[in-house]
Amino acid sequence: MPSGFSRRRFLAIAGGGYASIVLAGCGKSAGPVSSTRSAVAAAERRRRKPGASVTELTLTAAPYTLDLAGTQVKTWAYNGAVPGPEVRLKAGEVLRARFVNDLPEEAVVHWHGIALRNDMDGVPGVTQEAVTPGKSFMYEFTVPDPGSYWFHPHNGLQLDQGLYVPLIVDDPAEPGRYDREFTVVLDDWVSGIGPTPEETLKELQGGAMQMGTMQMARSELLGGDAGDVMYPMFLMNGRPPNDPPSFDAKPGERLRLRLINAGAETAFRVALGGHQLTVTHTDGLPVEPVTVDTLLVGMSERYDVIVTVAGPGAFPLAAMAEGKSGQSLGVVRSGPGEAPGADARPAEFDGRLLEMSELRAAASVTLPARSVDRTYNLELNAAAEGYRWMINGKSVLDHEEVREQTTPLKVAQGERIRLVFDNKSTMFHPMHLHGHSFQVVAADGGAGPRKDSMIVRPKERISVDVAADNPGQWLLHCHNVYHQASGMVTLLSYES
Ligand SMILES: [Cu+2]
């Protein structure tokens, strides 16, 4: 898309179109709170503590050759690694990141799960102009909440390249009841060894389910259809199962594993052979701990788990591509012993599975009880023809047209909003809201976990509550990148 077109659209949203509103002033204006409005700056001022320290980094996205157990594959990466080198800071600090786009196409950076100022959210045509090749953009925002986050592009299908980086925000008051921690990033991989993401999307649009690379993946756990793209490989921390990453520890130690699904189209079922997993955080925020054998991690979701290391020995940390063929693998090593094989399958996969219904937000992050001001139903469905995905019957291919082509979900600052995800399709959708962490409404009406991404299975209806405390224009979309690129996008719009 010519950047001139993009720029014109962006200006319409960010300022020009609402110039009369801004000029009217006097606080009685009505209209969208654009990314450039003073409410966004005011929200940032409330978050920023005087003297907050600043973490600076340069983030370069560029073509990159990744070594997969001796096979060189061409992909794209941040700062010359897949995943990109982990970024760490403390809650309350400021992140100042200069993004340099050395890719051959437009790009941005979206800071997934962070409750940041809207104009730094990295959505092309909505919160900023896309960064053209050779150009750069300075992101600067306060990072308010501790937890496990990550960042990635928000342009087309770029996420199905190697463009992802964990962003870990430490809690200055962390109780630290663990001895070591590891970040574990899962990914479905095709770059350099199969069709490009664009070719894959074309095949999907051509209805090419029978062509061989694509066939129906099935999973009871996901309620049926588990995906359309059969990936040739799955990675853990950028490494294939025949060259797994090693997580070294001592017997009896408590490990915190930060599980991040950076995959574009695959949910993973995770288990550690010979161990149980105590779930402590969902999408960065704490829950009342629940101990299970295995759990499902949807695209863009994060789960933090604590394990007490058995051993001495070498234990498979396996992430099965749910409903598909293959897995990603790592090794928790607490002593000598033969490494598990690439297809090691922990018995725990068939053990006790984490259910969303047993999770409760920790008291420290539970939203205060109050009445709901507005409820929005979001019907998730496929178009009758072609490979098009819809929210409430609307399909948006370009983010910059989301305001025109959907009915934005209007909210006012200070309100409590209920979103009801109603999946009428035959496939699961990991639904993601930008700039907020919602609270899942439990079956008894109580407080479920806080999350920013939520798997909604076929025939499921799931309600989540949002405290509207972060003004701006926020995308709400499916995190299956092929669904997102095929229309499954809408907008939460603060109005004043
Ligand atoms: Cu979807």
XYZ file of C-alpha atoms and ligand atoms in Angstrom:
497
model
C 0.000 0.000 0.000
C 1.443 3.417 -0.921
C 2.462 5.219 2.238
C 0.765 8.401 1.058
C -2.585 6.663 1.318
C -1.688 5.329 4.722
C -0.596 8.727 5.918
C -3.771 10.441 4.774
C -5.891 7.879 6.575
C -3.871 8.142 9.729
C -4.205 11.879 9.863
C -7.947 11.562 9.492
C -8.076 9.476 12.619
C -5.379 11.123 14.648
C -6.260 14.729 14.240
C -7.598 16.271 11.063
C -11.000 14.646 11.157
C -11.676 15.832 14.656
C -10.107 19.246 14.450
C -13.465 20.864 15.048
C -13.894 18.854 18.231
C -10.533 19.899 19.583
C -11.194 23.511 18.692
C -14.592 23.391 20.343
C -12.775 22.608 23.585
C -14.508 23.481 26.843
C -14.829 19.804 27.788
C -18.250 19.416 26.204
C -16.936 17.955 22.951
C -18.150 14.559 21.840
C -16.149 12.237 19.676
C -13.355 9.704 19.655
C -10.435 10.263 22.003
C -7.710 10.059 19.391
C -4.171 9.030 20.184
C -3.065 12.630 20.058
C -5.650 13.981 22.464
C -4.696 15.414 25.818
C -6.508 12.611 27.682
C -3.802 10.210 26.508
C -1.031 12.435 27.842
C -2.934 12.906 31.102
C -3.229 9.137 31.577
C 0.533 8.831 31.046
C 1.210 11.581 33.595
C -0.799 9.656 36.175
C 1.284 6.540 35.530
C 4.691 8.200 35.499
C 6.429 8.617 38.826
C 8.781 11.565 39.264
C 12.347 10.435 38.666
C 11.317 7.113 37.112
C 14.375 5.536 35.573
C 14.540 5.107 31.826
C 15.611 1.969 29.992
C 16.895 2.788 26.518
C 17.336 0.412 23.660
C 17.592 0.275 19.913
C 15.442 -2.291 18.226
C 16.304 -3.109 14.641
C 14.049 -5.337 12.560
C 15.923 -6.816 9.621
C 16.289 -9.911 7.456
C 18.173 -12.584 9.346
C 19.505 -16.086 8.781
C 18.607 -18.463 11.588
C 20.516 -21.673 12.262
C 18.058 -24.509 12.953
C 20.250 -27.397 14.096
C 22.645 -26.824 11.204
C 20.085 -25.788 8.594
C 20.278 -22.124 7.626
C 16.883 -20.535 7.074
C 16.050 -17.021 5.980
C 13.651 -15.051 8.154
C 13.178 -11.636 9.764
C 14.255 -10.864 13.322
C 14.725 -8.133 15.917
C 18.354 -7.389 16.835
C 19.720 -10.469 15.120
C 18.156 -13.255 17.172
C 15.020 -15.425 17.339
C 13.484 -14.666 19.756
C 15.065 -11.221 19.925
C 17.207 -10.618 23.027
C 14.909 -10.434 26.064
C 14.083 -6.952 27.331
C 13.786 -6.539 31.105
C 12.855 -3.636 33.265
C 11.101 -2.883 36.534
C 7.462 -1.940 36.925
C 7.091 1.829 36.897
C 10.129 2.391 34.717
C 10.067 4.095 31.362
C 10.960 2.219 28.187
C 12.532 4.353 25.464
C 13.007 2.205 22.392
C 14.238 3.480 19.055
C 12.733 1.194 16.438
C 14.730 0.977 13.214
C 12.949 -0.599 10.274
C 15.484 -2.383 8.072
C 12.808 -4.663 6.622
C 11.780 -4.306 2.986
C 8.253 -3.245 4.016
C 6.418 -1.020 6.483
C 6.469 -2.096 10.126
C 5.636 -1.029 13.679
C 6.126 -2.480 17.158
C 3.147 -3.501 19.285
C 3.856 -3.945 23.010
C 1.546 -6.818 23.744
C -0.352 -6.699 27.029
C 1.204 -3.497 28.339
C -1.280 -0.900 29.636
C 0.607 1.887 27.892
C -0.246 5.258 26.425
C -2.348 4.846 23.318
C -0.080 6.700 20.906
C 2.721 4.164 21.616
C 0.587 1.059 21.038
C 1.966 0.412 17.578
C -1.085 -0.056 15.375
C -0.486 1.313 11.877
C -3.162 3.717 10.712
C -4.771 3.866 14.154
C -2.167 4.993 16.699
C 0.729 5.902 14.390
C 1.870 5.928 10.819
C 3.627 2.742 9.796
C 7.402 3.121 9.739
C 8.633 2.904 6.150
C 11.771 0.925 5.229
C 14.953 2.663 6.337
C 13.123 4.913 8.774
C 12.868 4.825 12.555
C 10.362 5.656 15.284
C 10.896 6.474 18.950
C 8.633 4.640 21.378
C 8.553 5.986 24.914
C 6.103 4.991 27.616
C 5.759 4.062 31.258
C 5.467 0.337 31.938
C 3.055 0.215 34.857
C 2.564 -3.453 35.745
C 4.966 -6.310 36.472
C 4.594 -9.505 34.480
C 5.478 -11.538 31.393
C 4.823 -9.650 28.180
C 6.221 -9.594 24.678
C 6.305 -7.442 21.596
C 5.816 -8.081 17.902
C 4.831 -6.331 14.663
C 1.227 -5.443 13.835
C 1.485 -5.334 10.054
C -0.126 -7.968 7.885
C 1.385 -11.412 8.466
C 4.782 -10.270 9.788
C 4.236 -12.084 13.071
C 4.614 -15.385 11.242
C 8.259 -14.455 10.681
C 10.759 -14.550 13.560
C 9.760 -11.110 14.841
C 9.085 -11.532 18.565
C 10.808 -10.622 21.810
C 9.914 -11.364 25.442
C 9.426 -8.269 27.592
C 9.749 -9.140 31.269
C 8.692 -6.579 33.847
C 10.021 -7.284 37.313
C 8.045 -6.504 40.435
C 10.148 -4.421 42.870
C 8.079 -6.094 45.624
C 8.359 -9.585 44.126
C 8.123 -12.129 46.921
C 10.589 -14.219 44.882
C 9.563 -17.631 46.094
C 11.561 -19.302 43.388
C 15.249 -20.004 42.870
C 15.597 -19.505 39.125
C 13.480 -18.398 36.254
C 13.404 -19.127 32.551
C 11.496 -17.542 29.707
C 10.079 -20.162 27.335
C 8.887 -18.838 23.970
C 6.881 -21.183 21.740
C 6.473 -20.695 18.008
C 5.088 -22.395 14.921
C 7.763 -22.118 12.246
C 7.679 -22.040 8.461
C 10.057 -19.193 7.488
C 12.723 -20.295 5.053
C 11.535 -23.898 4.874
C 8.008 -23.664 3.498
C 5.646 -21.251 1.772
C 5.764 -17.606 2.847
C 2.961 -16.327 5.079
C 1.542 -14.482 2.072
C 1.535 -17.654 -0.033
C -0.132 -19.508 2.846
C -2.868 -16.891 3.105
C -3.433 -17.097 -0.660
C -3.846 -20.854 -0.356
C -6.353 -20.391 2.443
C -8.239 -17.837 0.392
C -8.284 -20.290 -2.490
C -9.929 -22.851 -0.242
C -6.877 -25.098 -0.520
C -7.535 -27.279 2.516
C -6.865 -30.400 0.465
C -3.614 -29.280 -1.094
C -1.409 -31.117 1.315
C 0.260 -28.325 3.245
C -3.149 -27.492 4.627
C -5.560 -29.924 6.071
C -7.984 -29.860 8.917
C -6.297 -30.078 12.297
C -8.602 -31.524 14.964
C -8.579 -31.169 18.746
C -11.258 -32.041 21.275
C -9.590 -29.627 23.662
C -10.095 -26.751 21.258
C -13.627 -27.783 20.437
C -12.951 -29.136 16.958
C -10.939 -27.320 14.320
C -7.413 -26.659 15.654
C -6.074 -24.643 12.731
C -5.599 -24.407 8.989
C -1.835 -24.245 8.645
C 0.276 -27.380 9.006
C 3.636 -26.059 10.140
C 6.700 -28.151 9.333
C 8.390 -27.265 12.618
C 7.811 -25.889 16.109
C 10.457 -24.015 18.071
C 11.218 -23.331 21.714
C 13.385 -20.241 22.225
C 14.254 -20.365 18.545
C 15.472 -23.964 18.555
C 14.006 -27.113 16.998
C 13.226 -30.285 19.006
C 16.363 -32.052 17.755
C 18.529 -29.280 19.227
C 16.512 -28.308 22.306
C 17.338 -25.477 24.696
C 18.540 -26.622 28.110
C 17.183 -25.172 31.350
C 19.747 -26.078 33.997
C 18.786 -26.341 37.658
C 19.442 -28.335 40.815
C 17.163 -30.988 42.307
C 14.688 -29.466 44.732
C 14.934 -25.945 43.312
C 11.816 -23.990 42.493
C 11.750 -22.715 38.912
C 9.535 -20.043 37.499
C 8.816 -20.725 33.847
C 7.368 -17.863 31.832
C 5.519 -19.516 28.952
C 4.811 -17.282 25.950
C 3.022 -18.449 22.804
C 4.430 -16.365 19.949
C 2.922 -18.680 17.344
C 0.791 -17.281 14.546
C -1.745 -20.088 14.184
C -1.039 -22.784 16.808
C -2.155 -23.406 20.380
C 0.290 -25.453 22.476
C -0.369 -28.017 25.200
C 2.529 -27.789 27.666
C 3.836 -30.372 30.152
C 7.078 -31.133 31.966
C 7.837 -34.846 32.264
C 7.814 -36.030 35.879
C 6.531 -32.711 37.230
C 3.404 -30.798 38.038
C 2.940 -27.152 37.112
C 1.644 -24.579 39.572
C 0.056 -21.755 37.602
C 0.732 -18.365 39.239
C 0.111 -15.762 36.506
C -2.114 -15.416 33.441
C -0.997 -12.911 30.793
C 1.328 -11.287 33.310
C -1.020 -10.836 36.249
C -1.206 -13.055 39.364
C -3.886 -15.674 40.058
C -4.567 -17.811 43.088
C -2.159 -20.695 42.418
C -3.568 -23.856 40.833
C -1.527 -27.030 40.358
C -2.072 -29.133 37.230
C -0.264 -31.602 34.991
C -0.739 -29.739 31.737
C -2.176 -26.546 30.298
C -3.167 -25.071 26.973
C -1.523 -21.838 25.800
C -3.327 -20.023 23.005
C -1.681 -17.667 20.544
C -0.315 -14.599 22.376
C -1.230 -15.940 25.830
C 1.300 -16.160 28.661
C 1.251 -18.412 31.686
C 3.787 -18.301 34.501
C 4.205 -21.618 36.307
C 6.308 -22.786 39.250
C 7.841 -26.256 39.242
C 9.875 -27.977 41.950
C 12.725 -29.736 40.199
C 12.924 -33.493 40.644
C 15.989 -35.419 39.811
C 18.816 -35.515 39.278
C 17.938 -36.096 35.648
C 16.919 -34.642 32.281
C 13.206 -33.928 31.840
C 11.332 -33.026 28.651
C 9.580 -29.674 28.679
C 7.271 -30.354 25.755
C 4.767 -28.116 23.995
C 2.559 -30.201 21.732
C 1.104 -28.337 18.758
C -2.502 -28.911 19.795
C -4.390 -30.814 17.122
C -1.452 -30.638 14.743
C 1.538 -32.870 14.180
C 4.722 -32.049 16.070
C 5.925 -30.231 19.135
C 8.468 -27.819 20.459
C 10.826 -29.098 23.111
C 13.287 -28.067 25.796
C 15.128 -29.961 28.517
C 15.016 -29.189 32.232
C 18.311 -30.639 33.381
C 19.106 -31.278 37.040
C 21.870 -33.834 36.593
C 23.423 -36.293 34.188
C 21.176 -38.425 32.059
C 20.277 -38.974 28.483
C 18.458 -36.059 26.866
C 14.877 -36.855 25.881
C 14.287 -37.545 22.187
C 12.770 -34.941 19.883
C 9.367 -36.617 20.106
C 9.434 -37.239 23.883
C 5.839 -37.146 25.054
C 5.359 -36.592 28.805
C 2.591 -38.716 30.327
C 1.425 -35.483 31.975
C -0.133 -34.454 28.638
C -2.981 -36.831 29.513
C -3.144 -35.797 33.163
C -5.061 -33.050 34.871
C -5.600 -30.138 32.495
C -5.962 -26.538 33.654
C -9.514 -25.265 33.171
C -10.136 -21.536 32.859
C -13.044 -21.969 35.279
C -10.726 -22.852 38.175
C -8.664 -19.675 37.907
C -9.299 -16.648 40.112
C -7.431 -13.365 39.943
C -5.250 -12.687 42.971
C -6.862 -10.203 45.337
C -4.213 -7.605 44.467
C -5.395 -7.423 40.832
C -9.117 -8.190 41.140
C -11.191 -5.363 39.701
C -13.317 -3.662 42.364
C -16.881 -4.993 42.189
C -19.277 -2.569 40.539
C -22.116 -2.512 38.075
C -21.501 -2.734 34.351
C -22.190 0.464 32.413
C -22.306 -1.036 28.928
C -22.343 -4.528 27.493
C -21.171 -5.343 23.990
C -21.871 -8.628 22.290
C -19.187 -9.747 19.873
C -20.317 -12.456 17.517
C -17.321 -14.299 16.102
C -17.936 -15.944 12.773
C -16.654 -16.825 9.328
C -18.114 -15.289 6.202
C -20.340 -17.627 4.219
C -17.930 -17.513 1.293
C -14.207 -17.117 0.942
C -11.617 -17.007 3.679
C -13.017 -14.021 5.603
C -13.433 -13.727 9.369
C -15.849 -11.380 11.057
C -16.790 -9.729 14.326
C -20.484 -8.807 14.385
C -20.690 -9.410 10.656
C -17.922 -6.938 9.819
C -14.565 -7.754 8.303
C -11.629 -5.299 8.226
C -8.559 -6.050 6.142
C -6.618 -2.846 6.862
C -6.303 -1.537 10.415
C -6.538 2.018 9.129
C -10.103 1.350 7.979
C -11.295 -0.173 11.252
C -13.247 2.937 12.233
C -15.075 3.166 8.929
C -15.697 -0.526 8.363
C -16.846 -1.639 11.820
C -19.113 -0.211 14.447
C -16.588 0.863 17.094
C -17.357 -0.166 20.670
C -17.794 3.201 22.322
C -16.751 3.666 25.929
C -16.267 6.616 28.243
C -13.348 6.912 30.597
C -14.221 5.575 34.044
C -16.859 3.143 32.827
C -16.994 -0.596 33.410
C -17.532 -2.437 30.138
C -18.590 -6.032 29.615
C -17.554 -7.766 26.390
C -19.375 -10.974 25.541
C -17.463 -13.142 23.080
C -19.979 -15.370 21.309
C -18.273 -17.866 19.022
C -20.654 -18.973 16.256
C -17.867 -20.384 14.094
C -16.357 -23.857 14.016
C -12.907 -22.731 15.115
C -11.390 -21.347 18.323
C -10.299 -17.699 18.463
C -7.748 -16.234 20.900
C -9.293 -12.780 21.323
C -6.935 -9.978 22.335
C -7.707 -6.478 23.609
C -5.001 -3.830 23.399
C -4.033 -1.520 26.262
C -6.090 -3.256 28.965
C -6.185 -6.408 30.992
C -9.769 -7.613 31.274
C -11.193 -9.824 33.985
C -12.901 -13.025 32.968
C -16.392 -13.339 34.436
C -16.623 -16.705 36.201
C -19.696 -18.914 35.793
C -20.939 -17.820 39.227
C -20.489 -14.178 38.230
C -17.347 -13.832 40.337
C -13.868 -12.687 39.401
C -12.006 -15.005 37.079
C -8.404 -14.384 35.989
C -7.128 -11.115 34.572
C -6.012 -11.577 30.973
C -5.502 -9.730 27.719
C -5.940 -12.724 25.413
C -8.634 -15.335 25.768
C -9.338 -18.547 23.882
C -13.007 -18.722 22.851
C -13.959 -22.166 21.578
C -16.747 -22.954 19.101
C -20.195 -22.542 20.705
C -18.636 -20.844 23.737
C -19.918 -17.557 25.129
C -17.423 -15.878 27.455
C -17.882 -12.568 29.247
C -14.994 -10.360 30.289
C -15.067 -7.061 32.164
C -12.911 -4.070 31.291
C -12.142 -1.119 33.551
C -12.079 1.713 31.018
C -9.123 3.577 32.464
C -6.814 4.010 29.488
C -8.180 6.509 26.939
C -7.587 6.167 23.225
C -8.347 3.964 20.256
C -7.665 0.291 20.979
C -7.747 -2.668 18.661
C -9.687 -5.785 19.658
C -8.938 -8.766 17.431
C -8.288 -12.441 16.998
C -4.624 -13.359 17.546
C -4.687 -16.049 14.902
C -2.664 -13.904 12.511
C -4.421 -15.361 9.463
C -7.825 -14.524 10.956
C -6.618 -11.044 11.854
C -5.344 -10.450 8.327
C -8.678 -11.780 7.021
C -10.844 -9.322 8.864
C -11.332 -10.409 12.497
C -10.695 -6.966 13.965
C -12.714 -4.256 15.654
C -12.090 -1.135 17.745
C -12.683 -0.109 21.356
C -13.095 3.636 21.092
C -13.014 6.040 24.024
C -15.348 8.929 23.400
C -15.487 12.180 25.269
Cu -9.710 -16.307 15.043
